[in-house]
């Protein structure tokens, strides 16, 4: 047998169960808002230096709560829906893992390591904790890039501590609430009857390749199968449906997606699952989101094309309805729930000059490695980031984490147009991708599906770290005059927010290696 840790004395764990155990917890990370009144002279919903503001604490600085996403300098003027840290714990026999996701734009591994080192977390009997972000563009700057000025971090250290403390509490509560569960899984695609995704999301960077797969895993209370403990949902889209004119804090579509999975839509007679829903972001790089004419259908049955909270509400609600429908019609009860875990530390070179400045100025606060900080940065003295990738399998469901925004072609391949959803794969003339130079099969998704017992796969985006876009090497183009600060002609914005040209090799190749089934 598996050891003999009886329940008497010693406080040890009882005999490992042959059943999957699941626990879940939610903690509020909504901030107390900073200063929020300013004279928005040009009515663009951004604060620009020189605009007058109400200086409540009389320190001569506009101490706003800075919203991350779009451009820097967006003050929060209110709260639309709660920002949260949500954690799900999974245990099978002697293996325990936790996935904790925060309603933030991104979260550096340095902050994640502080959470794991928190005494209340360090004391838990857990094999691995994955912390990720929803990547909402309507919440608080937890990275630094969205302050009032490019030279000023938007991070508030007190708020940063609040997010760490609350994440630690959520992780602890999830582990402490573990109980036997059954898993039911379904997948569907966010496409309409014509095979178009444009009522849900889109890809606006060539090559037009993206994965509209929506994955839902329901964890049912084994003692009372009428009750849901937790639900895990994965889908890929930038949570920026509320747009840059919204100054209210929000988890964007993610809020309504979670709420609808839990509570249903009473007016339409749709029942929710109860329990708590944890949303995990997907491979959203290369601009998967609301761009290029996405128009979710609103409550009045009319499409909503204009950015705003109603668009975010419609998108989240409709994706949740598809997930609930798929679960009801095609949900499969997992015969096995064994946990397989593989994880590895990786390093990525920071060639992006903007990022180099950000780290040196302290606008971006994280440790750099493998360079001499007393010497100038050069080709032979370039700092690296330490990061991590993880493969997690629970029975037939397997996921692989990406520490940044993975371009979907590095997940599905799809260079033959099979993942373009009725759209032209190439549209740009300048610096157009040469698909003849694209990587050959097998692609990451196929490699994931080659693992024994695996039937459902997804990639968890912006999880275990936040390092920007993971752009394929064959289509990595920088502006010749002003690399990283200006974008090259055509579809090449993402390069300006990526660590450098080696990002595929240093981030996605380790993901491929980790996804490959080990030789027994």
mmCIF file of C-alpha atoms in Angstrom, residues 177-445:
data_model
loop_
_atom_site.group_PDB
_atom_site.id
_atom_site.type_symbol
_atom_site.label_atom_id
_atom_site.label_comp_id
_atom_site.label_asym_id
_atom_site.label_seq_id
_atom_site.Cartn_x
_atom_site.Cartn_y
_atom_site.Cartn_z
ATOM 1 C CA UNK A 177 -10.995 22.530 1.670
ATOM 2 C CA UNK A 178 -9.849 19.514 -0.398
ATOM 3 C CA UNK A 179 -12.495 16.787 -0.599
ATOM 4 C CA UNK A 180 -13.227 13.799 -2.857
ATOM 5 C CA UNK A 181 -14.488 14.822 -6.283
ATOM 6 C CA UNK A 182 -15.432 13.474 -9.681
ATOM 7 C CA UNK A 183 -14.290 15.238 -12.833
ATOM 8 C CA UNK A 184 -16.440 15.878 -15.893
ATOM 9 C CA UNK A 185 -14.817 17.481 -18.956
ATOM 10 C CA UNK A 186 -16.090 19.006 -22.188
ATOM 11 C CA UNK A 187 -14.637 21.007 -25.048
ATOM 12 C CA UNK A 188 -16.323 23.072 -27.726
ATOM 13 C CA UNK A 189 -15.320 25.904 -30.043
ATOM 14 C CA UNK A 190 -16.483 29.516 -29.903
ATOM 15 C CA UNK A 191 -17.753 29.525 -33.476
ATOM 16 C CA UNK A 192 -21.196 30.230 -34.933
ATOM 17 C CA UNK A 193 -23.131 28.022 -37.377
ATOM 18 C CA UNK A 194 -21.019 29.429 -40.240
ATOM 19 C CA UNK A 195 -17.751 28.535 -38.505
ATOM 20 C CA UNK A 196 -16.947 32.185 -37.708
ATOM 21 C CA UNK A 197 -15.564 33.230 -34.319
ATOM 22 C CA UNK A 198 -16.442 36.918 -34.713
ATOM 23 C CA UNK A 199 -19.280 36.868 -32.167
ATOM 24 C CA UNK A 200 -16.643 35.880 -29.577
ATOM 25 C CA UNK A 201 -13.044 36.695 -30.504
ATOM 26 C CA UNK A 202 -10.641 37.180 -33.393
ATOM 27 C CA UNK A 203 -6.953 37.236 -34.318
ATOM 28 C CA UNK A 204 -5.672 40.490 -35.799
ATOM 29 C CA UNK A 205 -2.034 39.623 -36.552
ATOM 30 C CA UNK A 206 -0.833 37.712 -39.596
ATOM 31 C CA UNK A 207 -0.724 34.809 -39.955
ATOM 32 C CA UNK A 208 -4.397 34.612 -38.897
ATOM 33 C CA UNK A 209 -4.140 31.401 -36.856
ATOM 34 C CA UNK A 210 -5.869 30.923 -33.515
ATOM 35 C CA UNK A 211 -7.512 28.322 -31.307
ATOM 36 C CA UNK A 212 -11.169 29.011 -30.368
ATOM 37 C CA UNK A 213 -11.320 25.907 -28.176
ATOM 38 C CA UNK A 214 -13.248 26.398 -24.944
ATOM 39 C CA UNK A 215 -12.454 23.853 -22.220
ATOM 40 C CA UNK A 216 -14.584 23.264 -19.130
ATOM 41 C CA UNK A 217 -13.800 20.837 -16.309
ATOM 42 C CA UNK A 218 -16.433 20.467 -13.594
ATOM 43 C CA UNK A 219 -15.419 18.972 -10.252
ATOM 44 C CA UNK A 220 -18.446 17.392 -8.595
ATOM 45 C CA UNK A 221 -18.695 16.660 -4.872
ATOM 46 C CA UNK A 222 -18.302 12.881 -4.570
ATOM 47 C CA UNK A 223 -20.394 12.789 -1.384
ATOM 48 C CA UNK A 224 -23.218 14.804 -2.972
ATOM 49 C CA UNK A 225 -23.185 14.633 -6.798
ATOM 50 C CA UNK A 226 -25.814 17.401 -6.964
ATOM 51 C CA UNK A 227 -23.125 19.856 -5.801
ATOM 52 C CA UNK A 228 -20.248 21.382 -7.749
ATOM 53 C CA UNK A 229 -17.068 22.132 -5.800
ATOM 54 C CA UNK A 230 -15.248 23.980 -8.559
ATOM 55 C CA UNK A 231 -15.119 24.481 -12.310
ATOM 56 C CA UNK A 232 -12.020 25.190 -14.391
ATOM 57 C CA UNK A 233 -12.526 27.095 -17.663
ATOM 58 C CA UNK A 234 -9.910 27.869 -20.326
ATOM 59 C CA UNK A 235 -10.274 30.080 -23.405
ATOM 60 C CA UNK A 236 -8.026 32.565 -25.212
ATOM 61 C CA UNK A 237 -8.852 36.261 -25.605
ATOM 62 C CA UNK A 238 -7.404 39.527 -24.355
ATOM 63 C CA UNK A 239 -9.781 40.790 -21.630
ATOM 64 C CA UNK A 240 -9.998 44.257 -23.182
ATOM 65 C CA UNK A 241 -13.602 44.227 -24.397
ATOM 66 C CA UNK A 242 -14.397 47.152 -22.073
ATOM 67 C CA UNK A 243 -11.904 49.264 -24.026
ATOM 68 C CA UNK A 244 -9.565 52.140 -23.223
ATOM 69 C CA UNK A 245 -12.369 54.632 -22.453
ATOM 70 C CA UNK A 246 -13.442 52.629 -19.391
ATOM 71 C CA UNK A 247 -11.961 53.918 -16.108
ATOM 72 C CA UNK A 248 -13.806 51.484 -13.835
ATOM 73 C CA UNK A 249 -11.862 48.532 -12.444
ATOM 74 C CA UNK A 250 -13.108 45.248 -13.884
ATOM 75 C CA UNK A 251 -12.054 41.687 -14.635
ATOM 76 C CA UNK A 252 -13.553 42.398 -18.092
ATOM 77 C CA UNK A 253 -15.352 39.445 -19.766
ATOM 78 C CA UNK A 254 -13.776 37.051 -17.240
ATOM 79 C CA UNK A 255 -16.069 38.387 -14.484
ATOM 80 C CA UNK A 256 -19.261 37.577 -16.411
ATOM 81 C CA UNK A 257 -17.893 34.270 -17.686
ATOM 82 C CA UNK A 258 -17.228 33.036 -14.134
ATOM 83 C CA UNK A 259 -20.470 34.476 -12.787
ATOM 84 C CA UNK A 260 -22.568 32.839 -15.523
ATOM 85 C CA UNK A 261 -20.914 29.418 -15.127
ATOM 86 C CA UNK A 262 -21.713 29.614 -11.393
ATOM 87 C CA UNK A 263 -25.162 31.237 -11.487
ATOM 88 C CA UNK A 264 -26.531 30.707 -14.993
ATOM 89 C CA UNK A 265 -28.869 33.180 -16.704
ATOM 90 C CA UNK A 266 -32.190 33.171 -14.821
ATOM 91 C CA UNK A 267 -34.041 35.221 -17.459
ATOM 92 C CA UNK A 268 -33.223 32.550 -20.071
ATOM 93 C CA UNK A 269 -33.890 29.589 -17.788
ATOM 94 C CA UNK A 270 -30.217 28.581 -17.848
ATOM 95 C CA UNK A 271 -29.009 27.015 -14.595
ATOM 96 C CA UNK A 272 -25.476 27.564 -13.356
ATOM 97 C CA UNK A 273 -23.290 24.881 -11.804
ATOM 98 C CA UNK A 274 -22.831 26.497 -8.392
ATOM 99 C CA UNK A 275 -19.432 26.172 -6.728
ATOM 100 C CA UNK A 276 -16.583 28.476 -7.707
ATOM 101 C CA UNK A 277 -15.213 28.941 -11.228
ATOM 102 C CA UNK A 278 -11.512 29.451 -11.908
ATOM 103 C CA UNK A 279 -10.757 30.930 -15.336
ATOM 104 C CA UNK A 280 -7.361 30.232 -16.888
ATOM 105 C CA UNK A 281 -6.239 32.349 -19.852
ATOM 106 C CA UNK A 282 -5.157 30.625 -23.089
ATOM 107 C CA UNK A 283 -2.721 31.214 -25.996
ATOM 108 C CA UNK A 284 -3.800 34.812 -26.630
ATOM 109 C CA UNK A 285 -0.648 36.156 -28.299
ATOM 110 C CA UNK A 286 -0.593 37.681 -31.756
ATOM 111 C CA UNK A 287 -3.631 39.713 -30.723
ATOM 112 C CA UNK A 288 -6.381 37.241 -29.993
ATOM 113 C CA UNK A 289 -9.245 39.283 -28.551
ATOM 114 C CA UNK A 290 -12.031 41.678 -29.519
ATOM 115 C CA UNK A 291 -10.187 43.411 -32.385
ATOM 116 C CA UNK A 292 -11.150 43.380 -36.052
ATOM 117 C CA UNK A 293 -14.906 43.624 -35.741
ATOM 118 C CA UNK A 294 -15.806 41.236 -32.916
ATOM 119 C CA UNK A 295 -19.449 41.840 -31.933
ATOM 120 C CA UNK A 296 -20.933 39.635 -29.202
ATOM 121 C CA UNK A 297 -24.733 39.328 -29.153
ATOM 122 C CA UNK A 298 -26.245 41.419 -26.333
ATOM 123 C CA UNK A 299 -29.279 40.713 -24.126
ATOM 124 C CA UNK A 300 -31.555 42.374 -26.709
ATOM 125 C CA UNK A 301 -30.215 39.987 -29.412
ATOM 126 C CA UNK A 302 -28.341 42.818 -31.146
ATOM 127 C CA UNK A 303 -24.585 42.581 -31.759
ATOM 128 C CA UNK A 304 -22.413 44.932 -29.666
ATOM 129 C CA UNK A 305 -19.471 46.214 -31.677
ATOM 130 C CA UNK A 306 -18.525 49.252 -29.555
ATOM 131 C CA UNK A 307 -15.974 48.665 -26.799
ATOM 132 C CA UNK A 308 -17.357 49.054 -23.289
ATOM 133 C CA UNK A 309 -18.532 47.105 -20.257
ATOM 134 C CA UNK A 310 -21.723 45.898 -22.058
ATOM 135 C CA UNK A 311 -19.503 44.281 -24.722
ATOM 136 C CA UNK A 312 -17.401 42.591 -22.016
ATOM 137 C CA UNK A 313 -20.575 41.390 -20.273
ATOM 138 C CA UNK A 314 -21.990 39.951 -23.507
ATOM 139 C CA UNK A 315 -18.746 38.184 -24.431
ATOM 140 C CA UNK A 316 -18.276 36.619 -20.994
ATOM 141 C CA UNK A 317 -21.926 35.591 -20.673
ATOM 142 C CA UNK A 318 -22.059 34.036 -24.150
ATOM 143 C CA UNK A 319 -18.815 32.088 -23.764
ATOM 144 C CA UNK A 320 -20.082 30.750 -20.421
ATOM 145 C CA UNK A 321 -23.392 29.703 -22.022
ATOM 146 C CA UNK A 322 -21.466 27.734 -24.666
ATOM 147 C CA UNK A 323 -19.382 26.084 -21.929
ATOM 148 C CA UNK A 324 -22.474 25.105 -19.909
ATOM 149 C CA UNK A 325 -24.164 23.762 -23.041
ATOM 150 C CA UNK A 326 -21.105 21.699 -24.020
ATOM 151 C CA UNK A 327 -20.848 20.262 -20.516
ATOM 152 C CA UNK A 328 -24.542 19.300 -20.487
ATOM 153 C CA UNK A 329 -24.486 17.724 -23.952
ATOM 154 C CA UNK A 330 -20.999 16.215 -24.316
ATOM 155 C CA UNK A 331 -19.527 16.258 -20.803
ATOM 156 C CA UNK A 332 -17.473 13.127 -20.201
ATOM 157 C CA UNK A 333 -16.950 11.651 -16.748
ATOM 158 C CA UNK A 334 -13.236 11.023 -16.330
ATOM 159 C CA UNK A 335 -12.551 7.356 -15.620
ATOM 160 C CA UNK A 336 -9.190 8.217 -14.079
ATOM 161 C CA UNK A 337 -7.972 11.331 -12.295
ATOM 162 C CA UNK A 338 -4.321 10.531 -11.780
ATOM 163 C CA UNK A 339 -2.060 13.602 -11.600
ATOM 164 C CA UNK A 340 1.110 13.871 -13.689
ATOM 165 C CA UNK A 341 3.352 16.882 -13.100
ATOM 166 C CA UNK A 342 6.494 18.008 -14.931
ATOM 167 C CA UNK A 343 8.052 21.436 -14.410
ATOM 168 C CA UNK A 344 11.318 23.144 -15.318
ATOM 169 C CA UNK A 345 13.115 26.401 -14.784
ATOM 170 C CA UNK A 346 14.102 28.275 -17.941
ATOM 171 C CA UNK A 347 16.042 31.423 -18.842
ATOM 172 C CA UNK A 348 15.212 33.994 -21.516
ATOM 173 C CA UNK A 349 17.539 36.667 -22.883
ATOM 174 C CA UNK A 350 16.363 40.283 -22.627
ATOM 175 C CA UNK A 351 17.344 41.824 -25.968
ATOM 176 C CA UNK A 352 14.460 44.330 -25.865
ATOM 177 C CA UNK A 353 16.126 47.712 -25.242
ATOM 178 C CA UNK A 354 12.925 49.151 -23.761
ATOM 179 C CA UNK A 355 12.780 46.315 -21.230
ATOM 180 C CA UNK A 356 16.500 46.753 -20.469
ATOM 181 C CA UNK A 357 15.880 50.433 -19.636
ATOM 182 C CA UNK A 358 12.800 49.493 -17.608
ATOM 183 C CA UNK A 359 14.770 47.050 -15.447
ATOM 184 C CA UNK A 360 17.686 49.455 -15.003
ATOM 185 C CA UNK A 361 15.381 52.356 -14.047
ATOM 186 C CA UNK A 362 13.428 50.146 -11.637
ATOM 187 C CA UNK A 363 10.174 50.697 -13.556
ATOM 188 C CA UNK A 364 10.189 46.897 -13.954
ATOM 189 C CA UNK A 365 11.106 45.313 -10.634
ATOM 190 C CA UNK A 366 12.527 41.827 -11.038
ATOM 191 C CA UNK A 367 15.833 40.046 -10.672
ATOM 192 C CA UNK A 368 18.050 39.595 -13.734
ATOM 193 C CA UNK A 369 20.529 36.752 -14.208
ATOM 194 C CA UNK A 370 23.653 35.660 -16.074
ATOM 195 C CA UNK A 371 25.190 39.089 -16.636
ATOM 196 C CA UNK A 372 27.600 41.517 -14.977
ATOM 197 C CA UNK A 373 25.485 44.440 -13.751
ATOM 198 C CA UNK A 374 28.597 46.568 -13.180
ATOM 199 C CA UNK A 375 29.322 46.502 -16.923
ATOM 200 C CA UNK A 376 27.289 48.003 -19.769
ATOM 201 C CA UNK A 377 24.819 45.699 -21.516
ATOM 202 C CA UNK A 378 26.322 44.365 -24.745
ATOM 203 C CA UNK A 379 26.038 41.395 -27.101
ATOM 204 C CA UNK A 380 28.264 39.403 -24.724
ATOM 205 C CA UNK A 381 26.736 40.836 -21.527
ATOM 206 C CA UNK A 382 22.959 40.589 -21.928
ATOM 207 C CA UNK A 383 20.771 39.952 -18.867
ATOM 208 C CA UNK A 384 18.410 36.992 -18.727
ATOM 209 C CA UNK A 385 15.099 36.431 -16.978
ATOM 210 C CA UNK A 386 14.542 33.310 -14.935
ATOM 211 C CA UNK A 387 11.147 31.797 -15.665
ATOM 212 C CA UNK A 388 9.287 28.463 -15.588
ATOM 213 C CA UNK A 389 7.102 26.121 -17.642
ATOM 214 C CA UNK A 390 4.865 23.344 -16.267
ATOM 215 C CA UNK A 391 2.971 20.348 -17.666
ATOM 216 C CA UNK A 392 -0.005 19.191 -15.609
ATOM 217 C CA UNK A 393 -2.234 16.233 -16.415
ATOM 218 C CA UNK A 394 -5.337 15.252 -14.445
ATOM 219 C CA UNK A 395 -6.729 12.063 -15.970
ATOM 220 C CA UNK A 396 -7.690 12.831 -19.603
ATOM 221 C CA UNK A 397 -7.095 16.599 -19.254
ATOM 222 C CA UNK A 398 -3.623 18.068 -19.807
ATOM 223 C CA UNK A 399 -2.346 21.633 -19.793
ATOM 224 C CA UNK A 400 0.980 23.293 -20.464
ATOM 225 C CA UNK A 401 1.798 26.719 -19.077
ATOM 226 C CA UNK A 402 3.338 29.585 -21.006
ATOM 227 C CA UNK A 403 4.943 32.393 -18.967
ATOM 228 C CA UNK A 404 3.835 34.939 -21.561
ATOM 229 C CA UNK A 405 1.425 35.482 -24.430
ATOM 230 C CA UNK A 406 1.959 32.545 -26.778
ATOM 231 C CA UNK A 407 1.286 33.206 -30.454
ATOM 232 C CA UNK A 408 -1.311 30.537 -31.305
ATOM 233 C CA UNK A 409 0.610 29.222 -34.321
ATOM 234 C CA UNK A 410 3.254 28.043 -31.828
ATOM 235 C CA UNK A 411 0.441 26.003 -30.221
ATOM 236 C CA UNK A 412 -1.605 24.600 -33.135
ATOM 237 C CA UNK A 413 0.605 25.050 -36.210
ATOM 238 C CA UNK A 414 -2.181 25.745 -38.689
ATOM 239 C CA UNK A 415 0.057 27.152 -41.441
ATOM 240 C CA UNK A 416 -2.188 25.357 -43.980
ATOM 241 C CA UNK A 417 -5.140 27.592 -43.058
ATOM 242 C CA UNK A 418 -6.911 24.884 -41.012
ATOM 243 C CA UNK A 419 -7.044 27.146 -37.920
ATOM 244 C CA UNK A 420 -8.060 30.406 -39.681
ATOM 245 C CA UNK A 421 -11.873 30.133 -39.220
ATOM 246 C CA UNK A 422 -12.956 31.328 -42.649
ATOM 247 C CA UNK A 423 -10.468 34.191 -42.793
ATOM 248 C CA UNK A 424 -7.519 34.807 -45.093
ATOM 249 C CA UNK A 425 -4.385 33.534 -43.373
ATOM 250 C CA UNK A 426 -2.335 36.433 -44.827
ATOM 251 C CA UNK A 427 -3.505 40.011 -45.370
ATOM 252 C CA UNK A 428 -0.481 42.269 -44.933
ATOM 253 C CA UNK A 429 1.808 43.281 -47.788
ATOM 254 C CA UNK A 430 4.751 44.732 -45.858
ATOM 255 C CA UNK A 431 6.954 42.348 -43.863
ATOM 256 C CA UNK A 432 4.436 39.573 -44.523
ATOM 257 C CA UNK A 433 5.202 36.209 -42.882
ATOM 258 C CA UNK A 434 6.888 33.684 -45.180
ATOM 259 C CA UNK A 435 4.880 30.568 -44.335
ATOM 260 C CA UNK A 436 7.506 28.471 -46.134
ATOM 261 C CA UNK A 437 9.841 29.325 -43.241
ATOM 262 C CA UNK A 438 7.337 28.306 -40.546
ATOM 263 C CA UNK A 439 8.295 25.487 -38.150
ATOM 264 C CA UNK A 440 7.469 21.932 -39.229
ATOM 265 C CA UNK A 441 5.165 19.528 -37.373
ATOM 266 C CA UNK A 442 4.692 18.126 -34.804
ATOM 267 C CA UNK A 443 3.127 21.173 -33.157
ATOM 268 C CA UNK A 444 2.770 21.706 -29.422
ATOM 269 C CA UNK A 445 -0.933 20.827 -29.299
#
